Amino acid sequence: MSGSQIPHKKAKLEGKTSGGGRAGQGGSNTAKECYLHVVTDAQATSLAGSGSQCPIEDIKKKSGADVQLDPCTSSVQGTKTVIIKGSRSQIEEAVRLINQETGDQETISAQAQSFWVKWVEAAFPDLDSRAYFLPPVYFNRVPMTRHQIADQDVVVFKEKGQSNQPSSQSSSQTAIPQSTGAQASILQPACVQDSDVRDDAAMQRVLVCLQTLFEQNKEVLVGLTQLLFGQYLGEPCYAAAAAHLRLPANLPPALPQKWKQGDFDVLLIHRQYGLVTCEVMAFGDNIQELKMSQQDVDNTIRKKLSNAVSQLDKAEAMLSHLVSDIAPGLRITKTIAFPNLTTRQVQQAISGDSKFSRDLSQCLKTSDPADIPGLCLCCDQLSDRKTLPDVSSHVLSALGHWWQRRVAGAGPDSHMTPEVYKTLVAR
């Protein structure tokens, strides 16, 4: 499976990039924060001084902040981290004095962005030639509980109504070796709704097939899954730098307040085609079990499509806002995945409703409503869930045709230069 294998040390250091970390509440000027300012090795030597001459001590006195060089090795070769603790005003004054001492004229946000790009280049050495997914494999979201079976620690799904004792007869049960104490701390007993399991299965099916296609076609992109809007630059250590950048909370006032909350099921940052956002709908695998009439099936599909349109419109507005200071006008492609429905089922559900077809056409940016089912990703283009992770050549061919129709057919986006691509990934 295509994915990013980031060294553990680098992964830990991601949270120690240039940015600010809140130790208090909110972003007030008096709340205590921790900002990590990155300098070159030569600048670090200059700041440390020699003998009784230590510029850092002078900066501490003048700014009122606690300033010290981080003894740990930076994740980017040739750099050191200066740890600055204090209020926002103390941190900004300390940074000003450091820049004055080192001759660096970059602002906090520019310096942070520069370091983020360098970190991305170090963490993803093949960024310009392959696809990376974060996380590199799909993690089920359903709660699990830990048990001892044959002297081995395993974690199992806790189904709705299931007893606390694992049963070898449960077909939906998955056992995974328990390897770390950190994992054990989060595996608390909890009930899992059937819908949670279906959502996980649908998402995994889409991602496995897409990753296989991208690996075969040598697509250059970075894929993110289950990303909440608020997670964009949401780590506390980015607070000081993020204060100067566009954030989800700072959407234009003309947009509804509710649009500030949402998530991307799948978000692709493609080196040629810009941004692709996909809403994954799990409906369809239990139609027979629920004994649904055809009318009920069609109504439910239309309802799911309507929800997907709403989510995609929010995602597009959010993405347009977040990239407007990097690449205004960058192409954003929206699509909907129904891994448990056929293209024919989607077609049947929307046929005869001209208004609904127009709304879908507007969302998917097509002038012909007849194109809508072919622009959605359906089970016709995906592997059967029972055969995963294997993806047949037949499926790859069908999936490739869908990718051409929905994304690649529009051609490369002129806004997506190599520099813009790295900046977007770093951001």
Tab-separated table of C-alpha atoms in Angstrom:
chain	number	residue	atom	x	y	z
A	1	MET	CA	0.000	0.000	0.000
A	2	SER	CA	1.342	3.392	-0.970
A	3	GLY	CA	2.132	5.496	2.066
A	4	SER	CA	4.528	7.646	3.973
A	5	GLN	CA	6.866	6.013	6.449
A	6	ILE	CA	8.107	8.942	8.496
A	7	PRO	CA	10.950	8.149	10.928
A	8	HIS	CA	9.684	8.157	14.501
A	9	LYS	CA	12.108	10.875	15.539
A	10	LYS	CA	10.995	13.153	12.710
A	11	ALA	CA	7.354	12.520	13.486
A	12	LYS	CA	7.909	13.602	17.080
A	13	LEU	CA	9.773	16.700	15.981
A	14	GLU	CA	6.908	17.840	13.794
A	15	GLY	CA	5.352	19.413	16.847
A	16	LYS	CA	8.577	21.306	17.485
A	17	THR	CA	8.644	23.315	14.308
A	18	SER	CA	8.579	27.060	14.168
A	19	GLY	CA	5.336	28.159	15.731
A	20	GLY	CA	3.830	29.115	19.054
A	21	GLY	CA	2.340	26.851	21.700
A	22	ARG	CA	-0.330	28.025	24.085
A	23	ALA	CA	0.075	27.249	27.755
A	24	GLY	CA	-2.812	29.494	28.755
A	25	GLN	CA	-6.327	30.074	27.445
A	26	GLY	CA	-7.068	31.872	24.190
A	27	GLY	CA	-4.687	34.106	22.306
A	28	SER	CA	-4.498	37.074	24.675
A	29	ASN	CA	-1.358	39.135	24.973
A	30	THR	CA	-0.833	38.018	28.583
A	31	ALA	CA	-1.479	34.273	28.260
A	32	LYS	CA	1.675	32.212	28.569
A	33	GLU	CA	2.817	30.555	25.346
A	34	CYS	CA	5.771	28.567	24.076
A	35	TYR	CA	7.173	29.571	20.700
A	36	LEU	CA	9.896	27.619	18.898
A	37	HIS	CA	12.003	29.860	16.692
A	38	VAL	CA	14.293	28.166	14.146
A	39	VAL	CA	17.731	29.571	13.340
A	40	THR	CA	20.738	28.322	11.383
A	41	ASP	CA	23.632	26.607	13.140
A	42	ALA	CA	25.781	29.704	12.592
A	43	GLN	CA	23.097	31.956	14.057
A	44	ALA	CA	22.743	29.628	17.047
A	45	THR	CA	26.493	29.849	17.673
A	46	SER	CA	26.251	33.627	17.512
A	47	LEU	CA	23.339	33.694	19.974
A	48	ALA	CA	25.140	31.392	22.421
A	49	GLY	CA	28.225	33.644	22.386
A	50	SER	CA	31.335	32.715	24.292
A	51	GLY	CA	32.576	33.278	27.808
A	52	SER	CA	30.564	35.923	29.643
A	53	GLN	CA	29.179	37.334	26.379
A	54	CYS	CA	25.875	35.584	25.674
A	55	PRO	CA	23.341	37.478	23.544
A	56	ILE	CA	20.562	35.139	24.672
A	57	GLU	CA	20.914	36.342	28.274
A	58	ASP	CA	20.629	39.950	27.090
A	59	ILE	CA	17.541	39.066	25.015
A	60	LYS	CA	15.949	37.430	28.062
A	61	LYS	CA	16.443	40.559	30.157
A	62	LYS	CA	15.161	42.979	27.518
A	63	SER	CA	12.118	40.937	26.463
A	64	GLY	CA	11.132	39.403	29.796
A	65	ALA	CA	10.752	36.033	28.063
A	66	ASP	CA	12.519	32.795	28.950
A	67	VAL	CA	14.852	32.133	25.982
A	68	GLN	CA	17.139	29.122	25.534
A	69	LEU	CA	18.634	27.000	22.780
A	70	ASP	CA	17.085	23.536	22.418
A	71	PRO	CA	19.826	20.928	22.993
A	72	CYS	CA	17.988	18.386	20.793
A	73	THR	CA	18.984	17.865	17.167
A	74	SER	CA	16.626	19.553	14.713
A	75	SER	CA	14.733	17.506	12.136
A	76	VAL	CA	16.114	19.810	9.422
A	77	GLN	CA	19.859	19.639	8.899
A	78	GLY	CA	21.745	22.864	9.594
A	79	THR	CA	19.166	24.367	11.959
A	80	LYS	CA	18.669	24.802	15.694
A	81	THR	CA	15.573	25.640	17.698
A	82	VAL	CA	15.323	28.524	20.152
A	83	ILE	CA	12.682	27.881	22.818
A	84	ILE	CA	10.889	31.085	23.856
A	85	LYS	CA	8.365	31.079	26.716
A	86	GLY	CA	6.275	34.037	27.808
A	87	SER	CA	3.333	36.203	26.809
A	88	ARG	CA	2.616	36.973	23.157
A	89	SER	CA	4.193	40.452	23.470
A	90	GLN	CA	7.282	39.044	25.212
A	91	ILE	CA	7.684	36.380	22.521
A	92	GLU	CA	7.347	38.904	19.694
A	93	GLU	CA	9.917	41.196	21.341
A	94	ALA	CA	12.307	38.260	21.845
A	95	VAL	CA	11.952	37.287	18.174
A	96	ARG	CA	12.599	40.907	17.142
A	97	LEU	CA	15.769	40.995	19.227
A	98	ILE	CA	16.926	37.617	17.878
A	99	ASN	CA	16.382	38.810	14.305
A	100	GLN	CA	18.270	41.993	15.131
A	101	GLU	CA	21.175	39.944	16.494
A	102	THR	CA	21.233	37.465	13.583
A	103	GLY	CA	20.332	39.864	10.776
A	104	ASP	CA	17.241	37.831	9.850
A	105	GLN	CA	14.441	40.062	8.526
A	106	GLU	CA	11.723	37.404	8.084
A	107	THR	CA	8.438	37.731	9.960
A	108	ILE	CA	7.298	35.004	12.331
A	109	SER	CA	4.867	33.565	9.771
A	110	ALA	CA	7.382	33.716	6.895
A	111	GLN	CA	10.078	32.085	9.004
A	112	ALA	CA	7.644	29.378	10.091
A	113	GLN	CA	6.504	28.680	6.525
A	114	SER	CA	10.115	28.440	5.353
A	115	PHE	CA	10.893	25.889	8.047
A	116	TRP	CA	7.734	23.891	7.373
A	117	VAL	CA	8.758	23.536	3.718
A	118	LYS	CA	12.224	22.357	4.737
A	119	TRP	CA	10.694	19.871	7.162
A	120	VAL	CA	8.399	18.489	4.442
A	121	GLU	CA	11.358	18.091	2.081
A	122	ALA	CA	13.244	16.176	4.777
A	123	ALA	CA	10.283	14.008	5.816
A	124	PHE	CA	9.096	13.214	2.274
A	125	PRO	CA	12.234	12.846	0.126
A	126	ASP	CA	10.218	11.683	-2.916
A	127	LEU	CA	7.612	14.422	-2.696
A	128	ASP	CA	8.087	15.346	-6.362
A	129	SER	CA	7.815	11.813	-7.712
A	130	ARG	CA	5.253	9.745	-5.782
A	131	ALA	CA	2.031	9.697	-3.770
A	132	TYR	CA	1.993	9.959	0.023
A	133	PHE	CA	-1.015	9.415	2.269
A	134	LEU	CA	-1.353	10.688	5.830
A	135	PRO	CA	-1.816	8.503	7.709
A	136	PRO	CA	-0.028	6.010	5.437
A	137	VAL	CA	-2.647	3.339	6.175
A	138	TYR	CA	-6.296	3.744	7.082
A	139	PHE	CA	-7.107	3.474	10.786
A	140	ASN	CA	-10.589	2.389	11.791
A	141	ARG	CA	-12.300	4.902	14.049
A	142	VAL	CA	-14.460	2.414	15.940
A	143	PRO	CA	-13.655	1.907	19.640
A	144	MET	CA	-11.843	-1.234	20.716
A	145	THR	CA	-11.270	-3.074	23.949
A	146	ARG	CA	-8.204	-5.083	25.029
A	147	HIS	CA	-8.299	-8.760	26.038
A	148	GLN	CA	-5.925	-11.635	26.791
A	149	ILE	CA	-6.323	-14.579	24.414
A	150	ALA	CA	-3.843	-17.499	24.540
A	151	ASP	CA	-1.397	-15.325	26.521
A	152	GLN	CA	-1.509	-12.666	23.790
A	153	ASP	CA	-2.837	-9.104	24.105
A	154	VAL	CA	-5.430	-8.413	21.405
A	155	VAL	CA	-7.869	-5.584	20.744
A	156	VAL	CA	-11.376	-6.266	19.466
A	157	PHE	CA	-14.350	-4.246	18.317
A	158	LYS	CA	-17.001	-3.937	21.009
A	159	GLU	CA	-20.269	-4.272	19.117
A	160	LYS	CA	-23.525	-2.749	20.255
A	161	GLY	CA	-25.017	-5.151	22.772
A	162	GLN	CA	-21.897	-7.339	22.837
A	163	SER	CA	-20.657	-8.694	26.156
A	164	ASN	CA	-17.233	-7.823	27.512
A	165	GLN	CA	-15.913	-11.281	26.698
A	166	PRO	CA	-14.564	-11.706	23.144
A	167	SER	CA	-16.269	-14.384	21.103
A	168	SER	CA	-14.468	-16.338	18.418
A	169	GLN	CA	-17.822	-16.643	16.587
A	170	SER	CA	-18.179	-12.885	15.933
A	171	SER	CA	-17.562	-12.246	12.228
A	172	SER	CA	-17.050	-8.505	12.724
A	173	GLN	CA	-14.354	-8.973	15.333
A	174	THR	CA	-10.761	-8.063	14.482
A	175	ALA	CA	-7.737	-9.014	16.592
A	176	ILE	CA	-4.600	-6.887	16.513
A	177	PRO	CA	-1.405	-7.480	18.530
A	178	GLN	CA	-1.023	-4.986	21.368
A	179	SER	CA	2.455	-3.498	21.189
A	180	THR	CA	2.635	-0.269	23.192
A	181	GLY	CA	1.422	1.121	26.466
A	182	ALA	CA	0.228	4.240	24.635
A	183	GLN	CA	-2.193	2.139	22.634
A	184	ALA	CA	-3.485	0.404	25.736
A	185	SER	CA	-4.321	3.758	27.328
A	186	ILE	CA	-6.838	4.644	24.599
A	187	LEU	CA	-8.490	1.250	24.167
A	188	GLN	CA	-11.419	1.817	26.503
A	189	PRO	CA	-14.609	-0.282	26.344
A	190	ALA	CA	-17.284	1.445	24.258
A	191	CYS	CA	-20.198	0.464	22.068
A	192	VAL	CA	-19.835	0.556	18.303
A	193	GLN	CA	-22.792	1.423	16.115
A	194	ASP	CA	-23.273	-0.615	12.959
A	195	SER	CA	-23.016	2.638	10.983
A	196	ASP	CA	-19.508	3.233	12.382
A	197	VAL	CA	-18.304	-0.131	11.090
A	198	ARG	CA	-19.916	0.502	7.682
A	199	ASP	CA	-18.339	3.967	7.453
A	200	ASP	CA	-14.901	2.530	8.198
A	201	ALA	CA	-15.331	-0.249	5.627
A	202	ALA	CA	-16.486	2.209	2.947
A	203	MET	CA	-13.623	4.617	3.572
A	204	GLN	CA	-11.034	1.846	3.561
A	205	ARG	CA	-12.398	0.469	0.292
A	206	VAL	CA	-12.099	3.861	-1.433
A	207	LEU	CA	-8.616	4.578	-0.090
A	208	VAL	CA	-7.086	1.194	-0.859
A	209	CYS	CA	-8.253	1.372	-4.477
A	210	LEU	CA	-7.149	4.996	-4.941
A	211	GLN	CA	-3.739	4.364	-3.413
A	212	THR	CA	-3.213	1.351	-5.673
A	213	LEU	CA	-4.202	3.396	-8.742
A	214	PHE	CA	-1.923	6.283	-7.794
A	215	GLU	CA	0.974	3.931	-7.188
A	216	GLN	CA	0.495	2.263	-10.575
A	217	ASN	CA	0.093	5.567	-12.449
A	218	LYS	CA	2.927	7.224	-10.512
A	219	GLU	CA	0.672	10.122	-9.548
A	220	VAL	CA	2.378	12.870	-7.521
A	221	LEU	CA	0.148	13.948	-4.646
A	222	VAL	CA	-0.380	14.024	-0.902
A	223	GLY	CA	-3.646	12.595	0.436
A	224	LEU	CA	-5.193	13.431	3.804
A	225	THR	CA	-8.146	11.603	5.349
A	226	GLN	CA	-10.665	12.495	8.052
A	227	LEU	CA	-9.223	16.016	8.428
A	228	LEU	CA	-11.328	18.398	10.526
A	229	PHE	CA	-11.316	22.042	9.443
A	230	GLY	CA	-10.095	23.032	12.909
A	231	GLN	CA	-7.033	20.792	12.617
A	232	TYR	CA	-5.549	23.096	9.959
A	233	LEU	CA	-2.558	24.651	11.761
A	234	GLY	CA	-4.363	23.600	14.919
A	235	GLU	CA	-1.384	22.249	16.877
A	236	PRO	CA	-0.640	24.522	19.866
A	237	CYS	CA	2.984	24.941	18.762
A	238	TYR	CA	1.767	26.712	15.597
A	239	ALA	CA	-0.332	29.342	17.405
A	240	ALA	CA	2.014	32.328	17.118
A	241	ALA	CA	2.791	31.706	13.444
A	242	ALA	CA	-0.799	30.781	12.574
A	243	ALA	CA	-2.070	34.047	14.053
A	244	HIS	CA	-0.803	35.805	10.907
A	245	LEU	CA	-2.270	33.289	8.417
A	246	ARG	CA	-5.749	32.430	7.132
A	247	LEU	CA	-7.549	30.008	9.439
A	248	PRO	CA	-10.938	28.242	9.403
A	249	ALA	CA	-12.108	30.473	12.261
A	250	ASN	CA	-11.469	33.550	10.109
A	251	LEU	CA	-13.758	32.706	7.198
A	252	PRO	CA	-15.264	35.754	5.430
A	253	PRO	CA	-18.291	37.052	7.384
A	254	ALA	CA	-20.521	36.573	4.318
A	255	LEU	CA	-20.303	32.794	4.789
A	256	PRO	CA	-22.630	31.073	7.296
A	257	GLN	CA	-21.206	30.505	10.773
A	258	LYS	CA	-21.946	26.752	10.506
A	259	TRP	CA	-19.527	26.497	7.561
A	260	LYS	CA	-16.623	26.986	9.942
A	261	GLN	CA	-17.221	23.460	11.257
A	262	GLY	CA	-16.698	20.445	9.029
A	263	ASP	CA	-14.204	17.943	7.724
A	264	PHE	CA	-12.666	16.479	4.586
A	265	ASP	CA	-13.313	12.748	4.174
A	266	VAL	CA	-10.557	12.613	1.546
A	267	LEU	CA	-8.461	15.608	0.497
A	268	LEU	CA	-5.886	15.247	-2.267
A	269	ILE	CA	-3.215	17.877	-2.952
A	270	HIS	CA	-2.165	16.978	-6.493
A	271	ARG	CA	1.029	18.250	-8.099
A	272	GLN	CA	-0.738	18.860	-11.440
A	273	TYR	CA	-4.471	19.015	-10.848
A	274	GLY	CA	-4.792	21.152	-7.726
A	275	LEU	CA	-7.091	20.110	-4.891
A	276	VAL	CA	-9.547	17.201	-4.957
A	277	THR	CA	-12.049	16.719	-2.134
A	278	CYS	CA	-14.229	13.611	-1.888
A	279	GLU	CA	-17.224	12.939	0.341
A	280	VAL	CA	-17.646	9.208	1.080
A	281	MET	CA	-21.165	7.833	1.634
A	282	ALA	CA	-21.447	4.311	3.086
A	283	PHE	CA	-25.130	3.700	2.276
A	284	GLY	CA	-26.065	0.638	0.223
A	285	ASP	CA	-24.589	-2.457	1.826
A	286	ASN	CA	-27.615	-3.245	4.001
A	287	ILE	CA	-30.498	-2.558	1.614
A	288	GLN	CA	-31.532	-6.224	1.479
A	289	GLU	CA	-31.124	-6.656	5.213
A	290	LEU	CA	-33.458	-3.714	5.880
A	291	LYS	CA	-35.898	-4.901	3.186
A	292	MET	CA	-36.112	-1.406	1.752
A	293	SER	CA	-38.498	-0.679	-1.101
A	294	GLN	CA	-37.111	0.833	-4.299
A	295	GLN	CA	-38.783	4.140	-3.435
A	296	ASP	CA	-37.119	4.170	-0.008
A	297	VAL	CA	-33.749	3.368	-1.587
A	298	ASP	CA	-34.093	6.199	-4.114
A	299	ASN	CA	-35.201	8.659	-1.426
A	300	THR	CA	-32.261	7.712	0.789
A	301	ILE	CA	-29.766	8.075	-2.067
A	302	ARG	CA	-31.137	11.545	-2.846
A	303	LYS	CA	-30.885	12.476	0.826
A	304	LYS	CA	-27.273	11.259	0.971
A	305	LEU	CA	-26.441	13.152	-2.218
A	306	SER	CA	-27.998	16.306	-0.783
A	307	ASN	CA	-25.901	15.956	2.381
A	308	ALA	CA	-22.794	15.371	0.281
A	309	VAL	CA	-23.459	18.516	-1.772
A	310	SER	CA	-23.750	20.562	1.423
A	311	GLN	CA	-20.495	19.133	2.793
A	312	LEU	CA	-18.640	19.644	-0.497
A	313	ASP	CA	-19.817	23.240	-0.822
A	314	LYS	CA	-18.493	23.923	2.683
A	315	ALA	CA	-15.225	22.186	1.839
A	316	GLU	CA	-14.811	24.241	-1.335
A	317	ALA	CA	-15.452	27.518	0.509
A	318	MET	CA	-12.975	26.528	3.211
A	319	LEU	CA	-10.267	25.468	0.757
A	320	SER	CA	-10.695	28.616	-1.352
A	321	HIS	CA	-10.219	30.689	1.791
A	322	LEU	CA	-7.203	28.763	3.097
A	323	VAL	CA	-5.245	28.844	-0.189
A	324	SER	CA	-6.153	32.392	-1.217
A	325	ASP	CA	-2.881	33.796	0.147
A	326	ILE	CA	-0.877	31.048	-1.619
A	327	ALA	CA	-2.595	30.434	-4.953
A	328	PRO	CA	-5.887	32.309	-5.454
A	329	GLY	CA	-7.985	30.615	-8.105
A	330	LEU	CA	-6.452	27.173	-7.548
A	331	ARG	CA	-8.683	24.454	-9.012
A	332	ILE	CA	-10.850	22.571	-6.537
A	333	THR	CA	-12.470	19.367	-7.837
A	334	LYS	CA	-15.374	17.909	-5.859
A	335	THR	CA	-16.610	14.340	-6.043
A	336	ILE	CA	-18.829	11.886	-4.160
A	337	ALA	CA	-18.030	8.234	-3.472
A	338	PHE	CA	-20.730	5.568	-3.069
A	339	PRO	CA	-18.626	2.401	-2.613
A	340	ASN	CA	-21.764	0.300	-1.928
A	341	LEU	CA	-23.921	1.537	-4.821
A	342	THR	CA	-23.700	1.008	-8.563
A	343	THR	CA	-23.669	3.848	-11.064
A	344	ARG	CA	-27.072	2.627	-12.288
A	345	GLN	CA	-28.557	2.922	-8.782
A	346	VAL	CA	-27.358	6.521	-8.496
A	347	GLN	CA	-28.697	7.281	-11.972
A	348	GLN	CA	-32.099	5.822	-11.117
A	349	ALA	CA	-32.349	7.839	-7.887
A	350	ILE	CA	-31.765	11.208	-9.548
A	351	SER	CA	-33.663	10.640	-12.786
A	352	GLY	CA	-36.906	12.567	-13.111
A	353	ASP	CA	-35.955	15.278	-10.578
A	354	SER	CA	-34.696	18.145	-12.729
A	355	LYS	CA	-34.153	20.598	-9.853
A	356	PHE	CA	-32.140	18.100	-7.848
A	357	SER	CA	-30.097	17.245	-10.962
A	358	ARG	CA	-29.338	20.954	-11.487
A	359	ASP	CA	-28.116	21.292	-7.878
A	360	LEU	CA	-25.861	18.274	-8.330
A	361	SER	CA	-24.599	19.587	-11.673
A	362	GLN	CA	-23.714	22.915	-10.080
A	363	CYS	CA	-21.820	21.218	-7.238
A	364	LEU	CA	-19.918	18.854	-9.536
A	365	LYS	CA	-19.447	21.631	-12.134
A	366	THR	CA	-20.916	19.841	-15.123
A	367	SER	CA	-23.302	21.292	-17.674
A	368	ASP	CA	-24.932	17.950	-18.505
A	369	PRO	CA	-26.929	16.251	-15.704
A	370	ALA	CA	-26.476	12.953	-17.533
A	371	ASP	CA	-22.789	13.089	-16.579
A	372	ILE	CA	-23.481	13.103	-12.825
A	373	PRO	CA	-23.443	9.314	-12.141
A	374	GLY	CA	-20.194	8.922	-14.091
A	375	LEU	CA	-18.542	11.671	-12.036
A	376	CYS	CA	-19.363	9.875	-8.778
A	377	LEU	CA	-17.136	7.030	-7.614
A	378	CYS	CA	-19.298	3.908	-7.308
A	379	CYS	CA	-18.726	0.223	-6.615
A	380	ASP	CA	-18.438	-0.360	-10.388
A	381	GLN	CA	-14.940	1.184	-10.144
A	382	LEU	CA	-13.901	-0.357	-6.815
A	383	SER	CA	-12.785	-3.758	-5.552
A	384	ASP	CA	-15.222	-5.932	-3.674
A	385	ARG	CA	-14.655	-5.418	0.040
A	386	LYS	CA	-14.108	-9.172	0.472
A	387	THR	CA	-11.083	-9.113	-1.840
A	388	LEU	CA	-9.244	-6.159	-0.268
A	389	PRO	CA	-6.399	-5.292	-0.274
A	390	ASP	CA	-6.132	-6.908	-3.723
A	391	VAL	CA	-7.155	-4.605	-6.582
A	392	SER	CA	-7.584	-6.334	-9.954
A	393	SER	CA	-6.464	-4.967	-13.303
A	394	HIS	CA	-10.136	-4.745	-14.319
A	395	VAL	CA	-10.906	-2.517	-11.326
A	396	LEU	CA	-7.822	-0.373	-11.969
A	397	SER	CA	-8.936	0.137	-15.563
A	398	ALA	CA	-12.447	1.211	-14.519
A	399	LEU	CA	-11.062	3.409	-11.756
A	400	GLY	CA	-8.585	4.972	-14.181
A	401	HIS	CA	-11.424	5.903	-16.557
A	402	TRP	CA	-13.285	7.532	-13.655
A	403	TRP	CA	-10.146	9.479	-12.645
A	404	GLN	CA	-9.783	10.727	-16.213
A	405	ARG	CA	-13.445	11.841	-16.340
A	406	ARG	CA	-13.541	13.497	-12.956
A	407	VAL	CA	-10.000	14.907	-12.459
A	408	ALA	CA	-7.314	14.403	-15.087
A	409	GLY	CA	-9.480	15.255	-18.093
A	410	ALA	CA	-9.397	18.963	-17.217
A	411	GLY	CA	-5.619	18.973	-17.673
A	412	PRO	CA	-2.954	20.474	-15.378
A	413	ASP	CA	-3.828	23.584	-13.350
A	414	SER	CA	-1.454	26.441	-14.188
A	415	HIS	CA	-1.653	27.699	-10.584
A	416	MET	CA	0.014	24.530	-9.247
A	417	THR	CA	3.744	25.224	-9.583
A	418	PRO	CA	6.366	23.102	-7.749
A	419	GLU	CA	6.730	25.880	-5.158
A	420	VAL	CA	2.981	26.165	-4.604
A	421	TYR	CA	2.711	22.376	-4.244
A	422	LYS	CA	5.345	22.252	-1.498
A	423	THR	CA	3.865	25.278	0.249
A	424	LEU	CA	0.388	23.733	0.297
A	425	VAL	CA	1.688	20.413	1.639
A	426	ALA	CA	3.750	22.202	4.289
A	427	ARG	CA	0.800	24.341	5.325
